[in-house]
Tab-separated table of C-alpha atoms and ligand atoms in Angstrom:
chain	number	residue	atom	x	y	z
A	1	MET	CA	18.558	29.428	28.925
A	2	THR	CA	19.921	29.667	25.377
A	3	ARG	CA	17.638	29.311	22.401
A	4	ARG	CA	19.213	25.926	21.705
A	5	ASP	CA	18.615	24.673	25.254
A	6	LEU	CA	15.028	25.874	25.066
A	7	PHE	CA	14.573	23.902	21.846
A	8	LYS	CA	15.972	20.755	23.474
A	9	THR	CA	13.724	21.216	26.469
A	10	LEU	CA	10.650	21.639	24.285
A	11	ALA	CA	11.564	18.533	22.317
A	12	ALA	CA	11.740	16.481	25.504
A	13	LEU	CA	8.428	17.679	26.939
A	14	PRO	CA	5.747	15.018	27.408
A	15	LEU	CA	3.508	16.323	24.639
A	16	THR	CA	1.162	13.447	24.198
A	17	GLY	CA	1.424	10.827	26.846
A	18	ILE	CA	2.923	8.506	24.235
A	19	GLY	CA	6.521	7.799	24.992
A	20	GLY	CA	6.198	11.072	26.810
A	21	ASN	CA	8.924	10.836	29.390
A	22	ALA	CA	12.015	12.899	29.917
A	23	ALA	CA	14.071	10.395	27.898
A	24	ALA	CA	11.676	10.493	24.948
A	25	PRO	CA	13.552	9.913	21.710
A	26	HIS	CA	13.561	12.788	19.288
A	27	ASN	CA	12.770	11.313	15.893
A	28	ARG	CA	13.336	13.082	12.611
A	29	ILE	CA	10.104	13.462	10.624
A	30	GLU	CA	10.243	14.415	6.945
A	31	THR	CA	7.456	14.861	4.432
A	32	GLU	CA	7.864	15.106	0.685
A	33	ARG	CA	5.600	15.554	-2.309
A	34	ILE	CA	6.389	13.070	-5.080
A	35	ARG	CA	5.199	13.783	-8.634
A	36	LEU	CA	4.748	10.489	-10.458
A	37	GLN	CA	4.778	10.486	-14.265
A	38	LEU	CA	2.214	8.156	-15.807
A	39	ARG	CA	3.231	6.018	-18.775
A	40	HIS	CA	-0.232	6.514	-20.319
A	41	THR	CA	-2.796	9.223	-19.650
A	42	TRP	CA	-4.894	7.594	-16.945
A	43	THR	CA	-8.641	7.933	-17.352
A	44	THR	CA	-11.459	6.566	-15.211
A	45	VAL	CA	-15.018	7.857	-14.948
A	46	MET	CA	-13.699	10.166	-12.210
A	47	SER	CA	-10.665	11.872	-13.727
A	48	SER	CA	-7.973	11.983	-16.402
A	49	SER	CA	-4.304	12.870	-15.828
A	50	ASN	CA	-0.658	12.454	-16.865
A	51	THR	CA	0.859	12.887	-13.409
A	52	ARG	CA	-0.138	11.991	-9.878
A	53	ASP	CA	1.162	13.481	-6.651
A	54	THR	CA	1.716	11.247	-3.662
A	55	VAL	CA	3.205	12.022	-0.271
A	56	TYR	CA	6.164	10.395	1.440
A	57	CYS	CA	6.675	10.376	5.196
A	58	ARG	CA	10.105	9.414	6.550
A	59	ILE	CA	10.608	8.650	10.225
A	60	THR	CA	14.190	8.324	11.475
A	61	SER	CA	14.859	6.996	14.950
A	62	GLY	CA	17.903	5.249	16.378
A	63	GLY	CA	19.715	5.614	13.045
A	64	VAL	CA	17.023	3.731	11.100
A	65	THR	CA	14.710	5.419	8.594
A	66	GLY	CA	11.283	4.041	7.753
A	67	VAL	CA	9.552	5.347	4.651
A	68	GLY	CA	5.836	5.467	3.953
A	69	GLU	CA	3.661	6.750	1.120
A	70	GLY	CA	0.080	7.825	0.728
A	71	ALA	CA	-1.787	8.622	-2.474
A	72	PRO	CA	-4.402	11.287	-1.689
A	73	ILE	CA	-7.836	10.373	-3.073
A	74	VAL	CA	-9.683	13.238	-4.786
A	75	ARG	CA	-13.039	11.553	-4.201
A	76	TYR	CA	-12.495	11.940	-0.442
A	77	LYS	CA	-11.421	15.589	-0.925
A	78	GLU	CA	-7.746	14.858	-0.317
A	79	ASP	CA	-4.762	16.252	-2.197
A	80	PHE	CA	-1.013	16.309	-1.538
A	81	ALA	CA	-1.279	19.585	0.406
A	82	SER	CA	-4.000	18.298	2.742
A	83	ALA	CA	-2.094	15.023	3.223
A	84	ILE	CA	1.123	16.848	4.158
A	85	LYS	CA	-0.847	19.156	6.455
A	86	ALA	CA	-2.338	16.096	8.187
A	87	ILE	CA	1.124	14.614	8.798
A	88	GLU	CA	2.480	17.986	9.958
A	89	SER	CA	-0.416	18.270	12.429
A	90	VAL	CA	0.949	15.229	14.305
A	91	ARG	CA	4.647	16.004	13.780
A	92	GLU	CA	5.301	16.595	17.480
A	93	LEU	CA	3.560	13.367	18.419
A	94	LEU	CA	5.661	11.412	15.901
A	95	ALA	CA	8.875	13.190	16.873
A	96	SER	CA	8.515	12.453	20.575
A	97	ALA	CA	6.880	9.009	20.488
A	98	ASP	CA	8.606	5.657	20.839
A	99	PRO	CA	8.141	4.162	17.346
A	100	TRP	CA	7.952	0.658	18.849
A	101	GLN	CA	4.520	1.744	20.090
A	102	PHE	CA	3.284	1.927	16.491
A	103	THR	CA	-0.204	0.622	17.303
A	104	LYS	CA	-0.646	3.147	20.082
A	105	ILE	CA	0.735	5.945	17.898
A	106	MET	CA	-1.647	5.144	15.035
A	107	ALA	CA	-4.623	5.019	17.436
A	108	GLU	CA	-3.689	8.517	18.572
A	109	VAL	CA	-3.227	9.709	14.955
A	110	PHE	CA	-6.705	8.374	14.091
A	111	LYS	CA	-8.122	10.180	17.113
A	112	ARG	CA	-6.528	13.518	16.191
A	113	VAL	CA	-6.833	13.565	12.390
A	114	LYS	CA	-10.238	13.445	10.702
A	115	GLY	CA	-10.172	11.842	7.259
A	116	GLU	CA	-6.870	12.252	5.370
A	117	ASN	CA	-6.288	8.512	5.321
A	118	ALA	CA	-3.579	8.799	2.668
A	119	GLY	CA	-1.562	10.931	5.107
A	120	LYS	CA	-2.238	8.404	7.859
A	121	ALA	CA	-1.157	5.574	5.551
A	122	ALA	CA	2.164	7.342	4.901
A	123	ILE	CA	2.769	7.491	8.677
A	124	ASP	CA	1.677	3.886	9.353
A	125	ILE	CA	3.808	2.471	6.525
A	126	ALA	CA	6.857	4.460	7.679
A	127	LEU	CA	6.420	3.142	11.238
A	128	MET	CA	6.003	-0.461	10.067
A	129	ASP	CA	9.005	-0.178	7.725
A	130	TRP	CA	11.027	1.181	10.650
A	131	ALA	CA	9.918	-1.645	12.977
A	132	GLY	CA	10.607	-4.321	10.347
A	133	GLN	CA	14.102	-2.929	9.772
A	134	GLN	CA	14.783	-2.854	13.507
A	135	LEU	CA	13.592	-6.477	13.760
A	136	LYS	CA	15.608	-7.357	10.610
A	137	THR	CA	12.407	-9.011	9.356
A	138	PRO	CA	10.413	-8.524	6.158
A	139	LEU	CA	6.901	-7.315	6.942
A	140	TYR	CA	5.150	-10.363	5.459
A	141	ARG	CA	7.037	-12.465	8.011
A	142	TYR	CA	6.211	-10.029	10.805
A	143	PHE	CA	2.526	-10.578	9.897
A	144	GLY	CA	3.081	-14.360	9.970
A	145	LEU	CA	2.413	-14.850	6.255
A	146	ASP	CA	3.854	-17.094	3.547
A	147	LYS	CA	5.220	-15.098	0.613
A	148	ASN	CA	4.340	-18.016	-1.698
A	149	ASP	CA	0.657	-17.278	-1.023
A	150	ALA	CA	0.947	-13.831	-2.642
A	151	PRO	CA	-1.682	-13.734	-5.412
A	152	VAL	CA	-1.419	-12.878	-9.073
A	153	THR	CA	-2.095	-9.179	-9.580
A	154	THR	CA	-4.265	-7.717	-12.278
A	155	PHE	CA	-2.851	-5.104	-14.610
A	156	SER	CA	-5.220	-2.170	-15.136
A	157	ILE	CA	-6.416	-0.802	-18.441
A	158	GLY	CA	-7.843	2.736	-18.111
A	159	ILE	CA	-10.666	4.075	-20.244
A	160	ASP	CA	-9.593	4.979	-23.772
A	161	THR	CA	-10.478	4.734	-27.443
A	162	PRO	CA	-10.829	1.177	-28.832
A	163	GLU	CA	-7.535	1.526	-30.736
A	164	ILE	CA	-5.521	2.634	-27.685
A	165	THR	CA	-7.310	0.042	-25.535
A	166	LYS	CA	-6.130	-2.659	-27.977
A	167	GLN	CA	-2.595	-1.259	-27.895
A	168	LYS	CA	-2.554	-1.202	-24.071
A	169	THR	CA	-3.890	-4.773	-24.003
A	170	ARG	CA	-1.064	-5.917	-26.292
A	171	GLU	CA	1.492	-4.075	-24.116
A	172	ALA	CA	0.108	-5.973	-21.097
A	173	ALA	CA	0.987	-9.335	-22.685
A	174	GLU	CA	3.060	-10.459	-19.671
A	175	TYR	CA	0.141	-10.054	-17.237
A	176	PRO	CA	-2.296	-13.000	-17.136
A	177	LEU	CA	-5.169	-11.041	-15.528
A	178	LEU	CA	-6.481	-7.654	-16.624
A	179	LYS	CA	-8.630	-5.169	-14.740
A	180	VAL	CA	-10.651	-2.995	-17.060
A	181	LYS	CA	-12.072	0.401	-16.158
A	182	VAL	CA	-15.597	0.911	-17.476
A	183	GLY	CA	-18.639	2.937	-16.453
A	184	LEU	CA	-19.500	4.839	-19.643
A	185	SER	CA	-21.807	4.318	-22.623
A	186	THR	CA	-18.806	2.818	-24.485
A	187	ASP	CA	-18.359	-0.158	-22.118
A	188	GLU	CA	-19.287	-2.798	-24.702
A	189	GLN	CA	-16.830	-1.313	-27.238
A	190	THR	CA	-14.062	-1.329	-24.609
A	191	ILE	CA	-14.595	-5.003	-23.761
A	192	GLU	CA	-14.940	-5.957	-27.431
A	193	ALA	CA	-11.666	-4.143	-28.212
A	194	ILE	CA	-9.888	-6.142	-25.493
A	195	ARG	CA	-11.541	-9.391	-26.566
A	196	SER	CA	-10.311	-8.823	-30.129
A	197	VAL	CA	-6.754	-9.049	-28.723
A	198	THR	CA	-6.891	-11.517	-25.807
A	199	LYS	CA	-8.916	-14.280	-24.135
A	200	LYS	CA	-7.428	-13.591	-20.659
A	201	PRO	CA	-9.781	-13.469	-17.650
A	202	LEU	CA	-10.942	-9.926	-17.018
A	203	ARG	CA	-12.064	-8.107	-13.896
A	204	VAL	CA	-14.111	-4.978	-14.328
A	205	ASP	CA	-14.165	-1.774	-12.269
A	206	VAL	CA	-17.146	0.503	-12.856
A	207	ASN	CA	-16.061	3.191	-10.330
A	208	GLU	CA	-19.745	3.960	-9.513
A	209	GLY	CA	-20.421	4.656	-13.201
A	210	TRP	CA	-23.818	2.983	-13.649
A	211	LYS	CA	-26.632	5.014	-12.091
A	212	ASP	CA	-29.522	2.785	-13.171
A	213	LYS	CA	-29.995	-0.627	-11.584
A	214	GLU	CA	-31.600	-2.194	-14.690
A	215	GLU	CA	-28.631	-1.004	-16.776
A	216	ALA	CA	-26.269	-2.490	-14.176
A	217	VAL	CA	-27.981	-5.891	-14.353
A	218	ARG	CA	-27.994	-5.849	-18.153
A	219	LYS	CA	-24.296	-4.949	-18.354
A	220	ILE	CA	-23.174	-7.403	-15.652
A	221	ASN	CA	-25.033	-10.277	-17.309
A	222	TRP	CA	-23.436	-9.364	-20.645
A	223	LEU	CA	-19.999	-9.145	-18.975
A	224	GLU	CA	-20.514	-12.665	-17.638
A	225	THR	CA	-20.670	-13.892	-21.252
A	226	GLN	CA	-17.360	-12.085	-21.913
A	227	GLY	CA	-15.194	-13.996	-19.430
A	228	VAL	CA	-15.370	-11.400	-16.646
A	229	GLU	CA	-14.707	-12.757	-13.139
A	230	PHE	CA	-16.158	-9.993	-10.964
A	231	VAL	CA	-17.457	-6.446	-11.036
A	232	GLU	CA	-16.157	-3.719	-8.749
A	233	GLN	CA	-18.414	-0.916	-7.475
A	234	PRO	CA	-21.101	-1.070	-10.199
A	235	MET	CA	-23.238	1.710	-8.733
A	236	PRO	CA	-22.680	4.864	-6.639
A	237	ALA	CA	-21.452	4.153	-3.103
A	238	GLU	CA	-24.645	5.354	-1.437
A	239	MET	CA	-26.897	3.119	-3.617
A	240	ILE	CA	-26.585	0.097	-1.330
A	241	GLU	CA	-30.276	-0.862	-1.676
A	242	GLU	CA	-30.075	-0.809	-5.483
A	243	THR	CA	-26.820	-2.776	-5.427
A	244	ARG	CA	-28.475	-5.399	-3.216
A	245	TRP	CA	-31.245	-5.698	-5.841
A	246	VAL	CA	-28.665	-5.943	-8.648
A	247	ARG	CA	-26.819	-8.665	-6.765
A	248	SER	CA	-30.025	-10.740	-6.564
A	249	LYS	CA	-30.258	-10.665	-10.394
A	250	VAL	CA	-26.669	-11.527	-11.408
A	251	HIS	CA	-24.173	-14.351	-10.964
A	252	LEU	CA	-20.905	-12.403	-10.965
A	253	PRO	CA	-19.530	-11.407	-7.557
A	254	LEU	CA	-19.758	-7.692	-6.714
A	255	ILE	CA	-16.855	-6.044	-4.895
A	256	ALA	CA	-17.252	-2.784	-2.924
A	257	ASP	CA	-14.567	-0.154	-3.365
A	258	GLU	CA	-15.833	3.431	-3.069
A	259	ALA	CA	-18.632	2.192	-0.763
A	260	CYS	CA	-16.049	0.870	1.701
A	261	GLN	CA	-14.378	3.791	3.471
A	262	HIS	CA	-14.337	2.711	7.100
A	263	ALA	CA	-14.107	-0.548	9.012
A	264	ALA	CA	-17.618	0.157	10.327
A	265	ASP	CA	-19.003	0.158	6.732
A	266	ILE	CA	-18.117	-3.491	6.180
A	267	PRO	CA	-21.013	-5.253	8.009
A	268	LYS	CA	-23.687	-3.320	6.114
A	269	LEU	CA	-21.858	-3.908	2.825
A	270	ALA	CA	-21.998	-7.669	3.450
A	271	THR	CA	-25.706	-7.571	2.554
A	272	ALA	CA	-25.133	-6.049	-0.906
A	273	PHE	CA	-21.634	-7.106	-1.987
A	274	ASP	CA	-19.620	-10.320	-2.092
A	275	GLY	CA	-16.349	-8.689	-1.135
A	276	ILE	CA	-14.414	-5.495	-0.454
A	277	ASN	CA	-11.447	-3.806	-2.080
A	278	VAL	CA	-9.026	-2.744	0.671
A	279	LYS	CA	-6.508	-0.001	-0.113
A	280	LEU	CA	-3.948	1.341	2.331
A	281	ASP	CA	-4.813	4.867	1.172
A	282	LYS	CA	-8.465	4.317	2.149
A	283	SER	CA	-7.886	2.456	5.403
A	284	GLY	CA	-5.042	4.642	6.666
A	285	GLY	CA	-2.239	2.081	6.529
A	286	LEU	CA	-1.265	-1.541	7.056
A	287	LEU	CA	-2.606	-2.058	10.569
A	288	GLU	CA	-6.086	-0.821	9.698
A	289	ALA	CA	-6.068	-2.637	6.324
A	290	ARG	CA	-5.382	-5.906	8.095
A	291	ARG	CA	-8.297	-5.195	10.420
A	292	TRP	CA	-10.616	-4.556	7.423
A	293	ILE	CA	-9.503	-7.852	5.856
A	294	GLU	CA	-10.194	-9.727	9.086
A	295	ILE	CA	-13.633	-8.116	9.527
A	296	ALA	CA	-14.593	-8.928	5.916
A	297	LYS	CA	-13.434	-12.519	6.296
A	298	SER	CA	-15.389	-12.897	9.523
A	299	LEU	CA	-18.513	-11.897	7.532
A	300	GLY	CA	-17.794	-14.484	4.849
A	301	MET	CA	-16.765	-11.836	2.295
A	302	ARG	CA	-14.029	-12.076	-0.288
A	303	THR	CA	-11.104	-9.721	0.050
A	304	MET	CA	-9.055	-7.790	-2.437
A	305	LEU	CA	-6.066	-5.503	-2.025
A	306	GLY	CA	-6.010	-2.578	-4.404
A	307	CYS	CA	-3.978	0.576	-4.730
A	308	MET	CA	-3.969	4.025	-6.226
A	309	VAL	CA	-1.345	5.191	-8.716
A	310	SER	CA	1.667	5.118	-6.374
A	311	SER	CA	5.351	4.332	-6.279
A	312	SER	CA	6.846	1.065	-5.012
A	313	VAL	CA	6.695	2.289	-1.397
A	314	SER	CA	2.918	2.033	-1.045
A	315	VAL	CA	2.488	-0.873	-3.455
A	316	THR	CA	5.182	-2.937	-1.720
A	317	ALA	CA	3.569	-2.255	1.658
A	318	ALA	CA	0.237	-3.583	0.371
A	319	ALA	CA	1.990	-6.543	-1.235
A	320	HIS	CA	3.320	-7.633	2.185
A	321	LEU	CA	-0.340	-8.169	3.251
A	322	SER	CA	-1.379	-9.732	-0.055
A	323	PRO	CA	-0.926	-13.377	1.036
A	324	LEU	CA	-4.058	-12.733	3.152
A	325	VAL	CA	-6.426	-11.846	0.291
A	326	ASP	CA	-8.278	-13.517	-2.573
A	327	TYR	CA	-7.501	-10.913	-5.226
A	328	ALA	CA	-4.750	-8.374	-5.801
A	329	ASP	CA	-4.812	-5.272	-7.954
A	330	LEU	CA	-1.372	-3.953	-7.051
A	331	ASP	CA	-0.117	-2.403	-10.238
A	332	GLY	CA	0.070	1.298	-9.269
A	333	ASN	CA	3.872	1.304	-9.564
A	334	LEU	CA	3.766	-0.418	-12.952
A	335	LEU	CA	1.805	2.494	-14.412
A	336	ILE	CA	4.542	5.087	-13.718
A	337	GLY	CA	7.878	5.884	-15.347
A	338	ASN	CA	9.826	7.506	-12.484
A	339	ASP	CA	9.553	5.144	-9.506
A	340	PRO	CA	12.110	6.277	-6.870
A	341	TYR	CA	12.276	2.766	-5.322
A	342	ARG	CA	12.311	-0.920	-6.201
A	343	GLY	CA	10.409	-3.337	-3.970
A	344	VAL	CA	7.770	-5.892	-4.900
A	345	ARG	CA	8.263	-7.369	-8.368
A	346	VAL	CA	5.769	-8.997	-10.703
A	347	GLU	CA	6.646	-12.189	-12.583
A	348	LYS	CA	3.988	-13.426	-14.995
A	349	GLY	CA	1.536	-11.508	-12.833
A	350	LYS	CA	2.567	-13.095	-9.535
A	351	LEU	CA	3.641	-10.706	-6.799
A	352	ILE	CA	7.215	-11.485	-5.680
A	353	LEU	CA	7.767	-10.022	-2.222
A	354	PRO	CA	11.210	-8.690	-1.311
A	355	ASP	CA	13.085	-10.396	1.540
A	356	GLY	CA	14.856	-7.321	2.897
A	357	PRO	CA	13.848	-6.089	6.369
A	358	GLY	CA	10.733	-3.944	6.704
A	359	LEU	CA	9.335	-3.101	3.285
A	360	GLY	CA	12.569	-4.377	1.726
A	361	LEU	CA	12.925	-1.341	-0.536
A	362	LYS	CA	15.989	-0.371	-2.526
A	363	ARG	CA	16.615	2.978	-4.201
A	364	ALA	CA	15.911	2.704	-7.934
B	1	MG	MG1	-11.948	0.460	-7.746
């Protein structure tokens, strides 16, 4: 047997039990690190940076290429290298599987890969983009949704000096809703700087920044007087008891972000929060994100779709699910200057979903 024949034979072996027959298609799997350039230095209570690395996964089968993206989350000990390693660890599975069995494939990926949900999201999005293209159907239609129900997205203002915060607020003139990052001793100054420029409704993300429950109550009740609609993750993820106490003392809805890492977290969060922020990078893709949204709704919780700093691949994928949720914070692609793709657009804040098949992406 020549080396080439041996290679072909290995490729056709039933490696996984998924699509594992002698006629198994051999799909091309590519991974790529993408360095996104931020328009402004992006600061939250967790980190500060001018670039962000995300990971693309491309799956080509039957002449059609699906593309997916994941933004590794430092808080969950992920980076681009660990995300790529996670995808590479299931390369043979992806190469030999029948991509039409995307649900079965993702179940197997979840079984084999611990954590690394950004890597899983890149795989899931690539599979769903592939399936949508094969079906010649945009993903929102595949999910049975009405694109007119897509919500207005917030535009995020990172933590900065009052002067730069004012400048960023002015630059965000076309967006009717702003999401403001807080969680430091300068929170009041930040909000006052924004309020000196605009009366728009604000949503606030504390990113676990307040460690004291009395301080959280005091700040939330002050934010209520400042035209804030809800507060995301006021206290550290593990402080569920304290957050429950805070919730009993305030009127503004509380949304869980960092506290919500797994579908199984959602029922216990329902006792301390009014809603959850679902991100494809946290859930591990579209299929699991939809499941989170359904679980939260079944518990009477509000739902939000958020994102990390990402290109239009990941943000457009999330946007296809956005007609399902109450709130959208899908601006990750608007914060960067070198987006490789065009997909979802934003008009006066409203998400405009593309009608092309799959994600409906075009090269920028
Ligand atoms: Mg958040």
